[in-house]
PDB file of C-alpha atoms in Angstrom:
ATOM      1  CA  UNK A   1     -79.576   8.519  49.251  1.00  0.00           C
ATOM      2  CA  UNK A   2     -78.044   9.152  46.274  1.00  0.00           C
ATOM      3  CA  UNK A   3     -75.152   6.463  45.233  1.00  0.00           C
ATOM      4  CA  UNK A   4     -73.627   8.118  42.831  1.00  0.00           C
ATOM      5  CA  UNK A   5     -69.599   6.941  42.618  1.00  0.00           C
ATOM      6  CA  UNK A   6     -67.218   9.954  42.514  1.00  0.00           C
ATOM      7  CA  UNK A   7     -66.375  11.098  39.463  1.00  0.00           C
ATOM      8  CA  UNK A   8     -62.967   9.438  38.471  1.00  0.00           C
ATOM      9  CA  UNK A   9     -60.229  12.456  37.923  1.00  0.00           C
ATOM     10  CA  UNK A  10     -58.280   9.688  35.882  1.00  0.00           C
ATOM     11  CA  UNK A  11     -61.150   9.867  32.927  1.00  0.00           C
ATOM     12  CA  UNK A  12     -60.748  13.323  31.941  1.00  0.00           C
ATOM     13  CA  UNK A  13     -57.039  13.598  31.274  1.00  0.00           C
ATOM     14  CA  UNK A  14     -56.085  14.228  28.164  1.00  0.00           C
ATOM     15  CA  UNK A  15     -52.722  12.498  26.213  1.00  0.00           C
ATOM     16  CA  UNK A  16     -49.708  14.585  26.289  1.00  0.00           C
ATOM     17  CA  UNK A  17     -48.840  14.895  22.689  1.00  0.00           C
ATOM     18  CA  UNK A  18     -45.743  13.771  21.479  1.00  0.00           C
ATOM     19  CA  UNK A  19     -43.093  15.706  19.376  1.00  0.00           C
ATOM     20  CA  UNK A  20     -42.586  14.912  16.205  1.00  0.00           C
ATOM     21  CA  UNK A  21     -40.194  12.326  15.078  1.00  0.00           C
ATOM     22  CA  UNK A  22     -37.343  13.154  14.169  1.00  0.00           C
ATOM     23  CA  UNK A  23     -35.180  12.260  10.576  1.00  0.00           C
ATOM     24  CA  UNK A  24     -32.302  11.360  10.134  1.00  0.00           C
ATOM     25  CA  UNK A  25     -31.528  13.611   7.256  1.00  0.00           C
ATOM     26  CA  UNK A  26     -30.269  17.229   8.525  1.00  0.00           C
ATOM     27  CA  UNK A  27     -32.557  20.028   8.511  1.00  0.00           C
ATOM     28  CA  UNK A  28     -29.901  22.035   6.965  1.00  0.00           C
ATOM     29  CA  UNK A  29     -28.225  22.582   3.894  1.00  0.00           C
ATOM     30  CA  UNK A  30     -24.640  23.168   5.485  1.00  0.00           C
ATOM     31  CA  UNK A  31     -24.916  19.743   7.084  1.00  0.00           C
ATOM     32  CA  UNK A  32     -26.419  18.116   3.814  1.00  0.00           C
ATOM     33  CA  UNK A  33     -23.303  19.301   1.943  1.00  0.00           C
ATOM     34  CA  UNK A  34     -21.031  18.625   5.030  1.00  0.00           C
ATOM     35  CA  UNK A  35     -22.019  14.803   4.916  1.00  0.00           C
ATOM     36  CA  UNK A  36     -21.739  14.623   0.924  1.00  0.00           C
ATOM     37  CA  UNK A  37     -17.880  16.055   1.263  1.00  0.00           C
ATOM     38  CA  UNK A  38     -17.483  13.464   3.389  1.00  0.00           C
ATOM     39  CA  UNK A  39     -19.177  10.981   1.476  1.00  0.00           C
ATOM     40  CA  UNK A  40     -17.267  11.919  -1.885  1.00  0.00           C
ATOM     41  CA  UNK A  41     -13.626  11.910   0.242  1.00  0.00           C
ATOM     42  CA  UNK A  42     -13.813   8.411   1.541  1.00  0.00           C
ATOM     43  CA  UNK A  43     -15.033   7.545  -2.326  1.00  0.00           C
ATOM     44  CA  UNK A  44     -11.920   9.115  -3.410  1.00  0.00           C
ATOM     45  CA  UNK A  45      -9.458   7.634  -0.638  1.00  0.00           C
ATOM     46  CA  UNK A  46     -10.847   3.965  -0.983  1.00  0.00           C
ATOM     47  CA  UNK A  47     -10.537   4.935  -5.353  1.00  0.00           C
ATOM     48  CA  UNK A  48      -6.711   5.941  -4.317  1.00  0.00           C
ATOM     49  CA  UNK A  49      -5.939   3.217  -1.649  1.00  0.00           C
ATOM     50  CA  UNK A  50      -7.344   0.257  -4.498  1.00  0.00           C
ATOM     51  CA  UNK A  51      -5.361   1.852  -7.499  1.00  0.00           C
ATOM     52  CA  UNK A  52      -1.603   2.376  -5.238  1.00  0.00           C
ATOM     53  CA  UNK A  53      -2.432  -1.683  -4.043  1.00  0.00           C
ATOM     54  CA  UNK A  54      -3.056  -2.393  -7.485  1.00  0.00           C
ATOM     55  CA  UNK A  55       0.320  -0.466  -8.374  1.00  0.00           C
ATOM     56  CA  UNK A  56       2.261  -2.043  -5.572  1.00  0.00           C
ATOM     57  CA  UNK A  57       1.283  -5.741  -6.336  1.00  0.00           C
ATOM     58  CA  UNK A  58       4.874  -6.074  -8.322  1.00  0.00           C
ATOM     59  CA  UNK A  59       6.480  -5.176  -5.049  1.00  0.00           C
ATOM     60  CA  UNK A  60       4.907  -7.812  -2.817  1.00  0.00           C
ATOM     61  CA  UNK A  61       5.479 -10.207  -4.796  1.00  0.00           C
ATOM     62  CA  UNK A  62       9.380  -9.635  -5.464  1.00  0.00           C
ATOM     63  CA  UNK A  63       9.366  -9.756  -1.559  1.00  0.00           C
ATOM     64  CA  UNK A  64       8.045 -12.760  -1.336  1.00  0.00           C
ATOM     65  CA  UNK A  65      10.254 -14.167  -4.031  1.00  0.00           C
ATOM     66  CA  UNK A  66      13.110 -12.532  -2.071  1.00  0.00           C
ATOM     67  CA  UNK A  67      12.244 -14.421   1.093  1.00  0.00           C
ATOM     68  CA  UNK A  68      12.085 -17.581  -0.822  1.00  0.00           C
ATOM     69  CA  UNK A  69      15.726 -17.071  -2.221  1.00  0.00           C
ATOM     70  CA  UNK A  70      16.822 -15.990   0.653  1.00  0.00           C
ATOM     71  CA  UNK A  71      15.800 -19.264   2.245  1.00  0.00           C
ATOM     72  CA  UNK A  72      17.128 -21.608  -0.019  1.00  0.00           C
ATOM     73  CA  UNK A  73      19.984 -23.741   1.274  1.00  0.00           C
ATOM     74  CA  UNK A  74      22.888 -22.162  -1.138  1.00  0.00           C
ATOM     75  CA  UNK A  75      21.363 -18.909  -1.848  1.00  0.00           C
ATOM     76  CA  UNK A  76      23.184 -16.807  -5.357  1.00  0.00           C
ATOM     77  CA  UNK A  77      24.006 -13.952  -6.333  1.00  0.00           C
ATOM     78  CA  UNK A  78      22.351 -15.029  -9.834  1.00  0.00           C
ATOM     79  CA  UNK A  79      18.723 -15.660  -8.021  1.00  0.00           C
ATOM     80  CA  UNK A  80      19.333 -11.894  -6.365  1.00  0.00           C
ATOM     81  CA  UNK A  81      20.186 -10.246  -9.583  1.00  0.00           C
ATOM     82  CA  UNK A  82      17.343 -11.650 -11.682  1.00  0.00           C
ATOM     83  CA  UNK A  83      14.857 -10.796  -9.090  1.00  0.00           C
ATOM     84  CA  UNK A  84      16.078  -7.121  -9.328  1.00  0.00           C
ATOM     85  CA  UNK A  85      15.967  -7.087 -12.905  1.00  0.00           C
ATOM     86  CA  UNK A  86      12.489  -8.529 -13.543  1.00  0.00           C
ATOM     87  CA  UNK A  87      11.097  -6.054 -10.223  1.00  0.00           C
ATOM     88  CA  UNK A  88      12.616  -3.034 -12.290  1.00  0.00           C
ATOM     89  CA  UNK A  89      11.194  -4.160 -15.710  1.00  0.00           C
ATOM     90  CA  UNK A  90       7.872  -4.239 -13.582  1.00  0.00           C
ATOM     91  CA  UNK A  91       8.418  -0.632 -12.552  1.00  0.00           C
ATOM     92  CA  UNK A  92      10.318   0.593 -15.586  1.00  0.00           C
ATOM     93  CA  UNK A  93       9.892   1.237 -19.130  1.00  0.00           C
ATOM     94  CA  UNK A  94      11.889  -1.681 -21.122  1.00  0.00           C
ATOM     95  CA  UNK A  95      13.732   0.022 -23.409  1.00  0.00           C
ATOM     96  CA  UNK A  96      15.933   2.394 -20.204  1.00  0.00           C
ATOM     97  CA  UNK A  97      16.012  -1.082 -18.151  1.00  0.00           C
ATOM     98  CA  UNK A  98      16.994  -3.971 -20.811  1.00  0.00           C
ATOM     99  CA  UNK A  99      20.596  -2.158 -22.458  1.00  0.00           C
ATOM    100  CA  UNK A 100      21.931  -1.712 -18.734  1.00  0.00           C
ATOM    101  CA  UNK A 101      24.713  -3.889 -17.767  1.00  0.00           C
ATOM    102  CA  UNK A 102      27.917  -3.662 -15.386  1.00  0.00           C
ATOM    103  CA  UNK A 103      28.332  -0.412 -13.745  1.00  0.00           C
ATOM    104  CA  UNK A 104      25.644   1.141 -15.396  1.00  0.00           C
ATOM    105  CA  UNK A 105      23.337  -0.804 -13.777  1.00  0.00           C
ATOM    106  CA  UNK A 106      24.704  -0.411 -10.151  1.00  0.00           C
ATOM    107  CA  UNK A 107      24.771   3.005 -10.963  1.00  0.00           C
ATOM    108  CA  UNK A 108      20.498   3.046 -12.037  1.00  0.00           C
ATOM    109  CA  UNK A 109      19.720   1.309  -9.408  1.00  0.00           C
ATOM    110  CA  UNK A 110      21.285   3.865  -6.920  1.00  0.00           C
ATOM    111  CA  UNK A 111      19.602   6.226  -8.792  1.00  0.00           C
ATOM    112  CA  UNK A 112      16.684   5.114  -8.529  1.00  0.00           C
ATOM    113  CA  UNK A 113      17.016   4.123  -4.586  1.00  0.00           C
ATOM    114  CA  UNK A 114      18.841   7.212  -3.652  1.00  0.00           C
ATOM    115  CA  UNK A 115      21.870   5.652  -2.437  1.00  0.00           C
ATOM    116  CA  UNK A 116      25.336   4.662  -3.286  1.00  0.00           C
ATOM    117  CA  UNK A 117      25.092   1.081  -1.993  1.00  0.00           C
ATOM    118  CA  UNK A 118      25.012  -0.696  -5.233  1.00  0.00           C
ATOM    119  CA  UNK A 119      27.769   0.934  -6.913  1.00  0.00           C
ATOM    120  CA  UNK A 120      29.990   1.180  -3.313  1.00  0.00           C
ATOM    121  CA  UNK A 121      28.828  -1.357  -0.732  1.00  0.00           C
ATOM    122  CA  UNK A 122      27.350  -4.771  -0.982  1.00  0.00           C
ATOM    123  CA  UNK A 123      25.445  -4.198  -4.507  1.00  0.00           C
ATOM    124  CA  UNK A 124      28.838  -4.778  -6.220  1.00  0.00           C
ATOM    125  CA  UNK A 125      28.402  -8.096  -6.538  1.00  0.00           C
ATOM    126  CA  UNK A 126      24.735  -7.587  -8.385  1.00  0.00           C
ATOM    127  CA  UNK A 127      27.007  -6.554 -11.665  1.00  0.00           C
ATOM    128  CA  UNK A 128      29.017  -9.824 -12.004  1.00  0.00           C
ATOM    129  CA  UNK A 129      26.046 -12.085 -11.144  1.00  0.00           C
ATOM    130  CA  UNK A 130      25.191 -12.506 -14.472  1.00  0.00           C
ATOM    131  CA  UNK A 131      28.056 -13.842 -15.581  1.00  0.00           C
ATOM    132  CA  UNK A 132      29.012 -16.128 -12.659  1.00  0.00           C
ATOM    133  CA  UNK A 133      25.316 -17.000 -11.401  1.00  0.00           C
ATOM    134  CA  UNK A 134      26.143 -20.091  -9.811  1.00  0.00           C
ATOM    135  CA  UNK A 135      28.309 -18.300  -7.855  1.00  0.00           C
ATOM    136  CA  UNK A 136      26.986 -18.630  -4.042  1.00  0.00           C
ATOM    137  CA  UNK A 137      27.679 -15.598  -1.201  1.00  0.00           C
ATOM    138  CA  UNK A 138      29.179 -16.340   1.807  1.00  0.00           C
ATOM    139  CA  UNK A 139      27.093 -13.505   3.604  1.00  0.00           C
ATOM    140  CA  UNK A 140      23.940 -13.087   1.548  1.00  0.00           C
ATOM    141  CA  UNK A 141      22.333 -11.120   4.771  1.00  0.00           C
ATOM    142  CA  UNK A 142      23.538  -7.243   3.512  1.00  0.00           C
ATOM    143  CA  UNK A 143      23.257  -7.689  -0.308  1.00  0.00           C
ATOM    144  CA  UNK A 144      19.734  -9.148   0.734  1.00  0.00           C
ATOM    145  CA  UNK A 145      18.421  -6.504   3.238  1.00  0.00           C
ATOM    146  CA  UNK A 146      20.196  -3.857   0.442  1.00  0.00           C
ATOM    147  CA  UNK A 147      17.605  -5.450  -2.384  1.00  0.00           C
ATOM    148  CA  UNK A 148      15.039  -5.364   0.432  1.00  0.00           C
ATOM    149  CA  UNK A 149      15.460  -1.806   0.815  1.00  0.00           C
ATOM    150  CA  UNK A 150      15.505  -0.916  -2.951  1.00  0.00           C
ATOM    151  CA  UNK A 151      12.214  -3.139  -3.650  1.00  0.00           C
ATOM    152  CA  UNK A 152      10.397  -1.132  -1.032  1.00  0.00           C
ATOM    153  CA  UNK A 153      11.810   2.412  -1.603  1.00  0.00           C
ATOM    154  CA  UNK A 154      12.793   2.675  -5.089  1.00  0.00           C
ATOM    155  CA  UNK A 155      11.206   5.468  -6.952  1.00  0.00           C
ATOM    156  CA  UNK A 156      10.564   5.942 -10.986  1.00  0.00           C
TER     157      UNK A 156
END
């Protein structure tokens, strides 16, 4: 008797070949170009988004230097107007900001914010400051949000 052992079926399979891998880089050139746009735009925005934080440090820290004041115990009228002054020599050429004075000032400044505030409401007391800075508010709360609003919004 012959003892041979049955062929095993397992033995003569053959591997399945794979696919190829596959790269990350796109087959085509649309996509290519696609992803560079893409690439070169958020470039670009972080470029823009460093240069307007760069251009809007003057503003922060006039805030800051506004919450401070308006903090203090006996907070002036003085301390408000010198803040203003020194944030719009920041944002202004010297020479248009420096000669201004009285009315003319209130009146710049509501240029610049797009208001009448300065020259009609609670910025009044911004023109005398100078003269009388010891001079302490009752109510510093509206000339204080009205500085407030012209540090974030005013435009050259």
């Amino acid at each position: 008797m012959d003892k041979t052992l049955p062929k095993d079926p397992v033995a003569d399979l053959i591997d399945i070949p794979l696919p190829a891998q596959i790269g990350l880089w796109p087959e085509t050139w649309t996509s290519r170009i696609a992803i560079a746009l893409v690439v070169l735009g958020l470039i670009a925005a972080v470029w823009w988004l460093a240069r307007w934080w760069h251009a809007n440090g003057y503003r922060r820290a006039a805030l800051a230097e506004l919450d401070q004041i308006a903090r203090a115990p006996q907070p002036t009228a003085g301390g408000l107007e010198l803040l203003v002054r020194r944030t719009a020599l920041a944002a202004f050429p010297r020479d248009v900001i420096a000669p201004l004075t009285g009315q003319a000032w209130l009146r710049f400044l509501d240029r610049s914010y797009g208001g009448d505030e300065f020259s009609k409401g609670a910025g009044r007391a911004l023109a005398t400051a100078p003269y009388a800075p010891a001079q302490t508010i009752e109510n510093i709360g509206p000339l204080a949000d009205l500085v407030r609003r012209w540090i974030r919004t005013h435009h050259a």
